[in-house]
Short mmCIF file of N, CA and C in Angstrom, two decimals:
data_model
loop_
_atom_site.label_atom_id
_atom_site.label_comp_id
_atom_site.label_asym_id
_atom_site.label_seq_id
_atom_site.Cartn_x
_atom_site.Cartn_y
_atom_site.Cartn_z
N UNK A 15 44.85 10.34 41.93
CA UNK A 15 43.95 10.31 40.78
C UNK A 15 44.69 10.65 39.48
N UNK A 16 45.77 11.74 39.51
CA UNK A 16 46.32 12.10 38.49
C UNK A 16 47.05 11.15 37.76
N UNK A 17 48.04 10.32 38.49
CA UNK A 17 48.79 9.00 38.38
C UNK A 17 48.00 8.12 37.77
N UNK A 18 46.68 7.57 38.25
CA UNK A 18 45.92 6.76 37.75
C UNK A 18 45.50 7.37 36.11
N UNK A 19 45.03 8.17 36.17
CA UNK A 19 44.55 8.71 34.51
C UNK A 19 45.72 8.36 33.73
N UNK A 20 46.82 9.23 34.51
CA UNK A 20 48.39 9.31 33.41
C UNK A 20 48.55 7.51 32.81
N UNK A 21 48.06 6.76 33.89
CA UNK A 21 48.81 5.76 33.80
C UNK A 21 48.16 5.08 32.66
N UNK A 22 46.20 5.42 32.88
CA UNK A 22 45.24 4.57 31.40
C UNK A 22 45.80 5.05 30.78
N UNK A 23 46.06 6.68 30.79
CA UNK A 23 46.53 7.16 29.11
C UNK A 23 47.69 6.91 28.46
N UNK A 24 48.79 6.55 29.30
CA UNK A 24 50.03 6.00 28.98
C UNK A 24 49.74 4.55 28.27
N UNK A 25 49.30 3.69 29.34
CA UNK A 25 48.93 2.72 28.24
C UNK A 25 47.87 2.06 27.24
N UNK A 26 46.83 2.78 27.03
CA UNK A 26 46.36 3.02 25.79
C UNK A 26 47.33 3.47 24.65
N UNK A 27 47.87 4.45 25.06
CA UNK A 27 48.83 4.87 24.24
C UNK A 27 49.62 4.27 23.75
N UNK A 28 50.79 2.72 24.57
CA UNK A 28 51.74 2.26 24.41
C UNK A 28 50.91 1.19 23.60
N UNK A 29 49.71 0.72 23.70
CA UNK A 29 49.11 -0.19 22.75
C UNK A 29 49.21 0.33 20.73
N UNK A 30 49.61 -0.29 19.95
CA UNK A 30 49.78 0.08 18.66
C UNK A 30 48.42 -0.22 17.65
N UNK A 31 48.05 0.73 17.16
CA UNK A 31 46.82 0.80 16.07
C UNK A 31 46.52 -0.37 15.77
N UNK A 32 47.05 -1.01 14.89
CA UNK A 32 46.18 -2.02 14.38
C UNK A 32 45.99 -3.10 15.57
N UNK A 33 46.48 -3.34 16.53
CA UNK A 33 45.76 -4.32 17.41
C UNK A 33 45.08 -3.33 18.45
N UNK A 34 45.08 -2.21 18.04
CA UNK A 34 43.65 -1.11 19.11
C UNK A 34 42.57 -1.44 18.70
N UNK A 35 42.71 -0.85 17.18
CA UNK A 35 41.35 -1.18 15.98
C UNK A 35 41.01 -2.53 16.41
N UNK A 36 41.71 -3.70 15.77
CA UNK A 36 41.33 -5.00 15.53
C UNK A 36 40.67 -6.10 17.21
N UNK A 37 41.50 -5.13 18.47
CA UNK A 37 40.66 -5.33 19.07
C UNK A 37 39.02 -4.71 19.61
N UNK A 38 39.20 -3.71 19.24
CA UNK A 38 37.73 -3.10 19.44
C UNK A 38 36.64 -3.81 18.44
N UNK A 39 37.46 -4.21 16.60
CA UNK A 39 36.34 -4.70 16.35
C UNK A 39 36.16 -6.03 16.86
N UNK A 40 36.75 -7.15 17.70
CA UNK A 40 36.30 -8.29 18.56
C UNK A 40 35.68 -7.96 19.14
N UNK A 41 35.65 -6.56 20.25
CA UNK A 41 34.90 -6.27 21.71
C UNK A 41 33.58 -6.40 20.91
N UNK A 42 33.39 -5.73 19.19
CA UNK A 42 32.20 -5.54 19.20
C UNK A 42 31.41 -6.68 18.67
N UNK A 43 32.31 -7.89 18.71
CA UNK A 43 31.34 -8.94 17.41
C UNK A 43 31.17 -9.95 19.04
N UNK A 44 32.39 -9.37 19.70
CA UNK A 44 32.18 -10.56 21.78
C UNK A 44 30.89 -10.18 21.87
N UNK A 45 30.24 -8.92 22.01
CA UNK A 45 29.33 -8.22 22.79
C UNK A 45 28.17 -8.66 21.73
N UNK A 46 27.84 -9.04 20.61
CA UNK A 46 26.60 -9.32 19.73
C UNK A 46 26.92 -10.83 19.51
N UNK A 47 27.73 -11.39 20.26
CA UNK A 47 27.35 -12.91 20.42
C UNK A 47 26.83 -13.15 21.66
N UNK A 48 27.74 -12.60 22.40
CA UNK A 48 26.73 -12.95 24.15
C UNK A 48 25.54 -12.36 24.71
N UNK A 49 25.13 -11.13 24.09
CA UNK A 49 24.09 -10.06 23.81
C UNK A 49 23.40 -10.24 23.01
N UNK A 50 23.29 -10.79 21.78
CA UNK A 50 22.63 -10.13 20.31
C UNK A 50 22.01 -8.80 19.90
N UNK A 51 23.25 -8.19 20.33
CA UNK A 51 22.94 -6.50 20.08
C UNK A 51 24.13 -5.97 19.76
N UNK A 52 24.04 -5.94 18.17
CA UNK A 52 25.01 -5.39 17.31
C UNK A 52 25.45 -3.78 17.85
N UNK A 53 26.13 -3.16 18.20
CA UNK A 53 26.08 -1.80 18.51
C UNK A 53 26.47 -0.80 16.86
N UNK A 54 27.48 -1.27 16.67
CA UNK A 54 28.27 -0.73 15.38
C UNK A 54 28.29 -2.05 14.52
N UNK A 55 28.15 -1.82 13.34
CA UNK A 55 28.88 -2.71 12.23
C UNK A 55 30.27 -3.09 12.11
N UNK A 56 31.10 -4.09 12.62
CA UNK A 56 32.65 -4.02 12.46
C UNK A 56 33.28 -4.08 11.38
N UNK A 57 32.51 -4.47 10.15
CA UNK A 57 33.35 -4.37 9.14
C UNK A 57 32.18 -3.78 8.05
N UNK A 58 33.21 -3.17 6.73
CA UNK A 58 31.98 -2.13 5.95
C UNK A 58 31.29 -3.32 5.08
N UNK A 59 32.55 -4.05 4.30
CA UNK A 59 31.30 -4.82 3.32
C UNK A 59 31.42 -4.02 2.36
N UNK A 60 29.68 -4.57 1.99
CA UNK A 60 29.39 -3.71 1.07
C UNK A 60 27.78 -2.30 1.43
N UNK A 61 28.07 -2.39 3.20
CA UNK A 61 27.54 -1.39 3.71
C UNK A 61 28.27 -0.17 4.08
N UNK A 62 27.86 1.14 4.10
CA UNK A 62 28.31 2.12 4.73
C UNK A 62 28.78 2.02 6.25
N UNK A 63 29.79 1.80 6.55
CA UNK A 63 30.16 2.32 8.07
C UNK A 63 30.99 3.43 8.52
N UNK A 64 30.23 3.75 9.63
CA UNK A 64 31.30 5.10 10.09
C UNK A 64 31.57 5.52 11.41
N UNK A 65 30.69 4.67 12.49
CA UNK A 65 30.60 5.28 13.63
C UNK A 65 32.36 4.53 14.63
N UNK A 66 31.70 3.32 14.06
CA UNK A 66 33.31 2.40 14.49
C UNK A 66 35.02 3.05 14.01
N UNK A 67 34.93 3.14 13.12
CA UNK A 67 36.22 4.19 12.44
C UNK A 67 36.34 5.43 13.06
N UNK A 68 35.07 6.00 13.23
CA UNK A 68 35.70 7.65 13.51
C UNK A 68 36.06 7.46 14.92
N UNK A 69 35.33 6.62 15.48
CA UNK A 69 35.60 6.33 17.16
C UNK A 69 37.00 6.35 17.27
N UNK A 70 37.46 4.25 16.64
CA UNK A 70 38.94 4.56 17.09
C UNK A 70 39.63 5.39 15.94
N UNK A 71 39.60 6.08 15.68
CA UNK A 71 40.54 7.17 14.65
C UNK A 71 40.61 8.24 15.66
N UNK A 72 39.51 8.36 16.48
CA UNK A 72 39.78 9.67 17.26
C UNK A 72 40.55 9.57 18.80
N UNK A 73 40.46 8.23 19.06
CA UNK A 73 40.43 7.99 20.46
C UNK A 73 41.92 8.06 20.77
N UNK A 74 43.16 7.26 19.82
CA UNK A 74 44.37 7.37 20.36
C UNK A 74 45.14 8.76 20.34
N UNK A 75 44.56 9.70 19.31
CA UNK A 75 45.32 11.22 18.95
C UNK A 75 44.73 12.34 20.27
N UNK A 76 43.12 11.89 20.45
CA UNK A 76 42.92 11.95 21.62
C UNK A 76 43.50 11.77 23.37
N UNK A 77 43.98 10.74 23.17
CA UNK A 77 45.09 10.27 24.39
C UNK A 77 46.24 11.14 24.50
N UNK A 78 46.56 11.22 23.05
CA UNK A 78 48.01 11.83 22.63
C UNK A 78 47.57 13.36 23.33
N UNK A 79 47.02 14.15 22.82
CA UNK A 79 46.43 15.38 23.18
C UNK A 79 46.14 15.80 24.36
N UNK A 80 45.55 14.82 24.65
CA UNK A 80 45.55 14.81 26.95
C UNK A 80 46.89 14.92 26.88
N UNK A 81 48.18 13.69 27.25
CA UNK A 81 49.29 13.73 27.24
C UNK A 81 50.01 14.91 27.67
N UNK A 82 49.82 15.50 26.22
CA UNK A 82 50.82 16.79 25.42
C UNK A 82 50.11 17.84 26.67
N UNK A 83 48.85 17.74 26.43
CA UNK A 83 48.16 18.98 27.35
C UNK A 83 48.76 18.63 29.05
N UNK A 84 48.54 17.84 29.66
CA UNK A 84 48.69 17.58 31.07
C UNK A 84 50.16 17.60 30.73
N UNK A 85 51.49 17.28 30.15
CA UNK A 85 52.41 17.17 30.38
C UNK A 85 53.31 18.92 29.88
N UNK A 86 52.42 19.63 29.36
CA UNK A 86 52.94 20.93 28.64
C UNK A 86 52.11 21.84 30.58
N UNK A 87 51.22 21.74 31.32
CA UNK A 87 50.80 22.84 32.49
C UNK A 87 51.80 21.81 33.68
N UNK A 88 51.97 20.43 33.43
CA UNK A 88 52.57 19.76 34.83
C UNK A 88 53.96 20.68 34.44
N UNK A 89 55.43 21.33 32.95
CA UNK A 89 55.96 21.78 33.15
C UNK A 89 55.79 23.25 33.31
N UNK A 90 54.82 23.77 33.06
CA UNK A 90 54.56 25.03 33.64
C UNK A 90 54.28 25.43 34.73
N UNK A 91 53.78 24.38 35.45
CA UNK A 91 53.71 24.93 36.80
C UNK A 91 54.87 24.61 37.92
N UNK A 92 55.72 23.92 37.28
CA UNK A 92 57.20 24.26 37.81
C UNK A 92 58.36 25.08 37.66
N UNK A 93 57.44 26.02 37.04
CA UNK A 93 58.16 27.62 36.64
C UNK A 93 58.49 28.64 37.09
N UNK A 94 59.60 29.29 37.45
CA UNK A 94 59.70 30.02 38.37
C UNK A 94 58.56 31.13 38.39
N UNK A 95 57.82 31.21 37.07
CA UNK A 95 57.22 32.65 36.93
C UNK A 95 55.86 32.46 37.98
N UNK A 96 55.32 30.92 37.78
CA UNK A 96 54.15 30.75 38.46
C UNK A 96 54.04 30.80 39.87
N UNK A 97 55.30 30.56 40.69
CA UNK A 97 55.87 30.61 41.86
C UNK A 97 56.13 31.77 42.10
N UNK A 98 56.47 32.98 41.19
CA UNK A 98 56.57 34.33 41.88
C UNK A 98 54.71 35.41 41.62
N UNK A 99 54.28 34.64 41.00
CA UNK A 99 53.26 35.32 40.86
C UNK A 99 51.97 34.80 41.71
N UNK A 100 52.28 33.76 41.96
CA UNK A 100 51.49 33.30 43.27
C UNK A 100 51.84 33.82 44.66
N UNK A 101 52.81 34.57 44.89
CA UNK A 101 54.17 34.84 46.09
C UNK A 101 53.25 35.87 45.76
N UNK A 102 53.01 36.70 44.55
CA UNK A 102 52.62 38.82 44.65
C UNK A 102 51.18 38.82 45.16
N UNK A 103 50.57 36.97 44.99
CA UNK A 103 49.08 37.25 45.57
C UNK A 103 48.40 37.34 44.43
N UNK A 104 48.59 36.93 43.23
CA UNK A 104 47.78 36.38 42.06
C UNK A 104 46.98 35.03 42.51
N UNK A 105 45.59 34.72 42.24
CA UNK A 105 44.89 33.78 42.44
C UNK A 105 45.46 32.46 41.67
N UNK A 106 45.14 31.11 41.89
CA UNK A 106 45.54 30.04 41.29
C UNK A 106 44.75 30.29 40.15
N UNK A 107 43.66 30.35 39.86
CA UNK A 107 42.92 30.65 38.86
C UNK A 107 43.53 31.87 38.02
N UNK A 108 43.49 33.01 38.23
CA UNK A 108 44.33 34.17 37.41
C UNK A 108 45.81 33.61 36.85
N UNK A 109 46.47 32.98 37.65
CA UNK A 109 47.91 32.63 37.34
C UNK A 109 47.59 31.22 35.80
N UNK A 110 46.67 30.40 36.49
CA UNK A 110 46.43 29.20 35.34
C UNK A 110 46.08 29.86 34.00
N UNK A 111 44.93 30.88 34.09
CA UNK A 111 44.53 31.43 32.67
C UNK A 111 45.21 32.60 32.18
N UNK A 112 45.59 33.09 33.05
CA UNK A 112 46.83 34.34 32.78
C UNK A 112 47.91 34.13 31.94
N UNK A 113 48.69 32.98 32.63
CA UNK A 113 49.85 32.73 32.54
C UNK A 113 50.23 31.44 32.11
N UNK A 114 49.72 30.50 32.41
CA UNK A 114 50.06 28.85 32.48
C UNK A 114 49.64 28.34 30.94
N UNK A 115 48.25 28.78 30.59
CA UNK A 115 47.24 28.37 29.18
C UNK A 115 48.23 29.07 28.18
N UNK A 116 48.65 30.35 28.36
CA UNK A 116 49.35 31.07 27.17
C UNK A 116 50.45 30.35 26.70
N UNK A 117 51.28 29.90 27.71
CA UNK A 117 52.39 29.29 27.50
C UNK A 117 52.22 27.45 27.39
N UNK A 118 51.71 26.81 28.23
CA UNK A 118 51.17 25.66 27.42
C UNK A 118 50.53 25.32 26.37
N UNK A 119 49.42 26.66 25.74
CA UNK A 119 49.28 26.95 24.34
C UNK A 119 50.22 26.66 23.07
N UNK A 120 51.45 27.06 23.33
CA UNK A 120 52.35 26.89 22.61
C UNK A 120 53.01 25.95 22.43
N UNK A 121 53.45 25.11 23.32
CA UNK A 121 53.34 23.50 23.40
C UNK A 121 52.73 23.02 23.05
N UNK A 122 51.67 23.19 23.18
CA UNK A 122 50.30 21.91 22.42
C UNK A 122 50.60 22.14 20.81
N UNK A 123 50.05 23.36 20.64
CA UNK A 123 49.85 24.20 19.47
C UNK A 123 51.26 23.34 18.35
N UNK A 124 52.58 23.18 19.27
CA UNK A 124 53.91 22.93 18.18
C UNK A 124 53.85 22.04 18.08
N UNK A 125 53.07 20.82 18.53
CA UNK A 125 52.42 19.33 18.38
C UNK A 125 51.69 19.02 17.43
N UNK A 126 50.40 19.65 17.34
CA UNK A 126 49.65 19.36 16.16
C UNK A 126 49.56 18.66 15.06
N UNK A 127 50.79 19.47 14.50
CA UNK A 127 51.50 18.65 13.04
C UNK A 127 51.77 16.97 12.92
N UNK A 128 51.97 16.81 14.40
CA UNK A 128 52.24 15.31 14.97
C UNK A 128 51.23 14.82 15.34
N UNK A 129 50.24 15.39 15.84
CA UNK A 129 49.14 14.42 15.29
C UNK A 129 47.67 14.45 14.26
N UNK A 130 48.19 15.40 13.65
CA UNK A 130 47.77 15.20 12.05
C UNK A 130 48.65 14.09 11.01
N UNK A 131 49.34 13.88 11.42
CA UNK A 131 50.14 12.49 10.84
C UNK A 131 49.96 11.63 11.54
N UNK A 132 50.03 11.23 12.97
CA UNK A 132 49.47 10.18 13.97
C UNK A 132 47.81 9.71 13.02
N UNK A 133 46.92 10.95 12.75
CA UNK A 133 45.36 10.52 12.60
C UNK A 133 45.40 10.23 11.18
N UNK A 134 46.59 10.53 10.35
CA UNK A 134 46.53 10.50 8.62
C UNK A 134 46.89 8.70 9.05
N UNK A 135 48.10 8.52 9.61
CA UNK A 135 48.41 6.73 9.70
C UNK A 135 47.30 6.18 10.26
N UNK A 136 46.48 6.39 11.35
CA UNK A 136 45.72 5.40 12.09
C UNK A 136 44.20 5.37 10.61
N UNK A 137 44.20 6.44 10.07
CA UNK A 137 43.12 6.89 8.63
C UNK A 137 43.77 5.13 7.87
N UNK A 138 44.69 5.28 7.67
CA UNK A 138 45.36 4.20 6.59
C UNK A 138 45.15 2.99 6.76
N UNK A 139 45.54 2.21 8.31
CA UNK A 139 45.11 1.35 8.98
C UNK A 139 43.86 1.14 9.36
N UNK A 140 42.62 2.37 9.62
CA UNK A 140 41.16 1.58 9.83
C UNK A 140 40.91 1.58 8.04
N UNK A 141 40.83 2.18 7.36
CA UNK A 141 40.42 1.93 6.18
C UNK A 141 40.62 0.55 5.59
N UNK A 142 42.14 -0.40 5.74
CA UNK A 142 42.35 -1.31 5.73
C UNK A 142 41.65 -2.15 6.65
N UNK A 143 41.62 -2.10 7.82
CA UNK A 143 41.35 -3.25 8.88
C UNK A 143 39.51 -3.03 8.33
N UNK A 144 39.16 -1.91 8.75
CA UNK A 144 37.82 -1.79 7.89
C UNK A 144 37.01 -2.16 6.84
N UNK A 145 38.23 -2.55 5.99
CA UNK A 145 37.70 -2.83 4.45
C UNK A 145 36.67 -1.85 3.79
N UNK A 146 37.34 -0.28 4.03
CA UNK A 146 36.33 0.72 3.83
C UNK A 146 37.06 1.17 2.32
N UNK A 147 36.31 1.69 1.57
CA UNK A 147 36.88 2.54 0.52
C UNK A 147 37.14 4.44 0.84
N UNK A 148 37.99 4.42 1.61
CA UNK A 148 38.20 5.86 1.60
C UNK A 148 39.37 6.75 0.48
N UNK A 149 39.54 7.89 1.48
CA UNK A 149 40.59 8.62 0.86
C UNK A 149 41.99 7.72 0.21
N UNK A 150 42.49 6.65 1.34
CA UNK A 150 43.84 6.45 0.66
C UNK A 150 43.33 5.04 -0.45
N UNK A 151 42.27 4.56 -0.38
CA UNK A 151 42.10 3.68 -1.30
C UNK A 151 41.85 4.26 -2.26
N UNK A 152 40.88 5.21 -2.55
CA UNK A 152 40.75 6.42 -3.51
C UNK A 152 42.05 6.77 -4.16
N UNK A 153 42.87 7.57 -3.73
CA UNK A 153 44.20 7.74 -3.94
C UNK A 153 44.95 6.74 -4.90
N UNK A 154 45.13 5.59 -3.79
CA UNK A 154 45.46 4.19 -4.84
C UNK A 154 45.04 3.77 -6.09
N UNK A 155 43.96 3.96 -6.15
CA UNK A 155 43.31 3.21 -7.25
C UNK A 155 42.89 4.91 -8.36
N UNK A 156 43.39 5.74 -8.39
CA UNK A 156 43.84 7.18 -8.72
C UNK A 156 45.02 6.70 -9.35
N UNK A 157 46.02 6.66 -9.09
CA UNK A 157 47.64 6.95 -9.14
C UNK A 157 47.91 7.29 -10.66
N UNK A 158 47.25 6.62 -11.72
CA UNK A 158 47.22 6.84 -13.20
C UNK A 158 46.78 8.11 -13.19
N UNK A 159 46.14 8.88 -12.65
CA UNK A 159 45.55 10.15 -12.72
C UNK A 159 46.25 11.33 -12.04
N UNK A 160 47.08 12.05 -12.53
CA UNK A 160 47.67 12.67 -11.40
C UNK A 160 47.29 13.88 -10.89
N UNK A 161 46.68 14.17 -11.99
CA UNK A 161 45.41 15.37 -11.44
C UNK A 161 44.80 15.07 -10.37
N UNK A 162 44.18 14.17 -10.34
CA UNK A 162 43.23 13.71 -9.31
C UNK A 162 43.90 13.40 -8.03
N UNK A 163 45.00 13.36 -7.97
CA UNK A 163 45.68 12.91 -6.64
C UNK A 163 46.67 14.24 -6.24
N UNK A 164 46.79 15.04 -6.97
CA UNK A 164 47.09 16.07 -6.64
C UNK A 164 45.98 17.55 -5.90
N UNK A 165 44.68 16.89 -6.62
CA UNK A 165 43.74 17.80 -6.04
C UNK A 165 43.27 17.14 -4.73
N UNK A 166 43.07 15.88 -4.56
CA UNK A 166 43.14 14.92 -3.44
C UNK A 166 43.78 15.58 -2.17
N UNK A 167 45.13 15.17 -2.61
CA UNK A 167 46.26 15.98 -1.75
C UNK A 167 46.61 17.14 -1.14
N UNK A 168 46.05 18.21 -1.84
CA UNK A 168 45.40 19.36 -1.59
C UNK A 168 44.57 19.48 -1.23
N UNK A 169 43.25 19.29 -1.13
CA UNK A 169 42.13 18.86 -0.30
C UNK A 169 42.03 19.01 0.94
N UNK A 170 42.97 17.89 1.13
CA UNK A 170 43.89 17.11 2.31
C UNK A 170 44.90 17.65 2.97
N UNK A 171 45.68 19.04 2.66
CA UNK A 171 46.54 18.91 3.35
C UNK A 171 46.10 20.74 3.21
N UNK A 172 45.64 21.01 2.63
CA UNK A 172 45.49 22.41 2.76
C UNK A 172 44.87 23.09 3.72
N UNK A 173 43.56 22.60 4.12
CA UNK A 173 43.23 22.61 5.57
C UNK A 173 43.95 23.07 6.50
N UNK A 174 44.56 22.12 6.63
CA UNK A 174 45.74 21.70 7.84
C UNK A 174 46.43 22.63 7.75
N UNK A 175 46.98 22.90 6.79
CA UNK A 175 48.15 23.91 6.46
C UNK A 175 47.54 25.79 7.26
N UNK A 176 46.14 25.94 6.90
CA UNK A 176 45.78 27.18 7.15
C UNK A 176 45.38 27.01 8.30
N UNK A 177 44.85 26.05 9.27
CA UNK A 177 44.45 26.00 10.63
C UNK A 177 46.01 26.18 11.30
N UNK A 178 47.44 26.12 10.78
CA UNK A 178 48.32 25.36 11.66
C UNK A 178 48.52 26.84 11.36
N UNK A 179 48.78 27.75 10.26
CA UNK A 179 48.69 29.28 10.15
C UNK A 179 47.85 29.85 10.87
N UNK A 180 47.00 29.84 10.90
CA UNK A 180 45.89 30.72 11.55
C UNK A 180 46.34 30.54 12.58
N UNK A 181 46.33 29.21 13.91
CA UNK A 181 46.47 29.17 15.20
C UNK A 181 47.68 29.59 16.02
N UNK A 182 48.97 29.62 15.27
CA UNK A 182 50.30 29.96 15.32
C UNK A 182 50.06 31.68 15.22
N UNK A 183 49.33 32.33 14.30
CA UNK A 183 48.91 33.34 14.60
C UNK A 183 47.98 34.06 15.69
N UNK A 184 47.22 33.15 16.48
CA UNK A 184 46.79 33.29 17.42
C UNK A 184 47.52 33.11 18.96
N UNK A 185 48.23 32.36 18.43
CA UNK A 185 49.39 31.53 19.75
C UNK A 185 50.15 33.12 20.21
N UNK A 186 51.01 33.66 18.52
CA UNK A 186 51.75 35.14 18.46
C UNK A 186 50.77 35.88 18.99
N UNK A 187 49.44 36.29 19.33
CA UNK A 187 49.19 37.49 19.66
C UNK A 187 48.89 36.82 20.83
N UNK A 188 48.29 35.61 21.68
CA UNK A 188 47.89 35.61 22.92
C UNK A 188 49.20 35.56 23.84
N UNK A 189 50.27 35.17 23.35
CA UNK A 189 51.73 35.83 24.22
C UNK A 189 52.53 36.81 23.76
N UNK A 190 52.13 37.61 22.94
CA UNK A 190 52.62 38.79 22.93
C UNK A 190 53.68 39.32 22.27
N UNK A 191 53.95 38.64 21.56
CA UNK A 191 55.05 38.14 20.11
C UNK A 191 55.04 38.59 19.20
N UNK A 192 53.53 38.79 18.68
CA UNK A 192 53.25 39.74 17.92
C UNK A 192 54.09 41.39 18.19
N UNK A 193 53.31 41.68 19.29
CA UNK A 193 53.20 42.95 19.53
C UNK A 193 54.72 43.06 20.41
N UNK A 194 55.68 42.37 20.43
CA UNK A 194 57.24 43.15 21.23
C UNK A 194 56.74 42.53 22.57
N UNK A 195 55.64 42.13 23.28
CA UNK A 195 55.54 41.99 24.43
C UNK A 195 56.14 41.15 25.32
N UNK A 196 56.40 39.72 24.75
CA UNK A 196 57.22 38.87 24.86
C UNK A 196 58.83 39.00 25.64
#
């Protein structure tokens, strides 16, 4: 079963954005010709759309994130530590949340940054394939303004910046880094 998942998520993954997007919006215009039941709007127009975009915007960083996660506990649990602490008679369960999450924590956690740029590019590409007016068209049609694209930018990246602080600070105290424990 594990093989099989690895393998959708591998290739979803190896598929590239704009023919992810551009095929989902076919699946959805296939399915309201042979159906006549529009599910999502595929393109904005001059209507609001949002359900189609946030979908695939979320779905490949998503993949990515399984990945990172299943591939950060598959090397932890080939660790010598998990193998001696299963040997003293620690439960599989105690050893996974004990020991395995803290330290795959930190793996995931040093990823992030990578796919906050993975979801900023695939942002760039549905907005385009979309024909939506978002942030980077905003931006664009800004550029004479540099105020405005500087507060934009900040907006935008400041967030990020204090979640990637904050959680790195959480990462330091749940292994012990903080405190010498480490």
């Amino acid at each position: 079963m594990q093989k099989m998942v690895k393998g959708i998520a591998f290739f979803l993954e190896s598929i590239p954005d704009v023919i992810f997007i551009f095929s989902m919006q076919l699946f959805v215009i296939w399915v309201f010709k042979k159906t006549d039941l529009l599910m999502v709007n595929p393109v904005a127009g001059f209507d609001n759309v949002y359900v189609l975009p946030i979908v695939m915007i979320s779905i490949l960083p998503s993949i990515l994130l399984f990945q990172m996660t299943f591939l950060a506990f598959t090397e932890e649990k080939d660790k010598p530590y998990v193998e001696y602490a299963l040997a003293k008679g620690l439960s599989k369960t105690a050893v996974l949340w004990r020991h395995m999450f803290r330290n795959a924590l930190i793996t995931v956690f040093s990823n992030v940054q990578y796919l906050f740029w993975f979801m900023l590019s695939n942002l760039l590409v549905a907005e385009y394939l979309f024909n939506m007016h978002g942030l980077f068209r905003f931006l664009y049609e800004q550029l004479h303004t540099p105020e405005v694209v500087a507060i934009g930018l900040a907006m935008l990246f400041l967030p990020f910046y204090l979640i990637d602080v904050a959680g790195k600070r959480v990462i330091a105290y749940l292994t012990g880094i903080e405190r010498g424990v480490a």
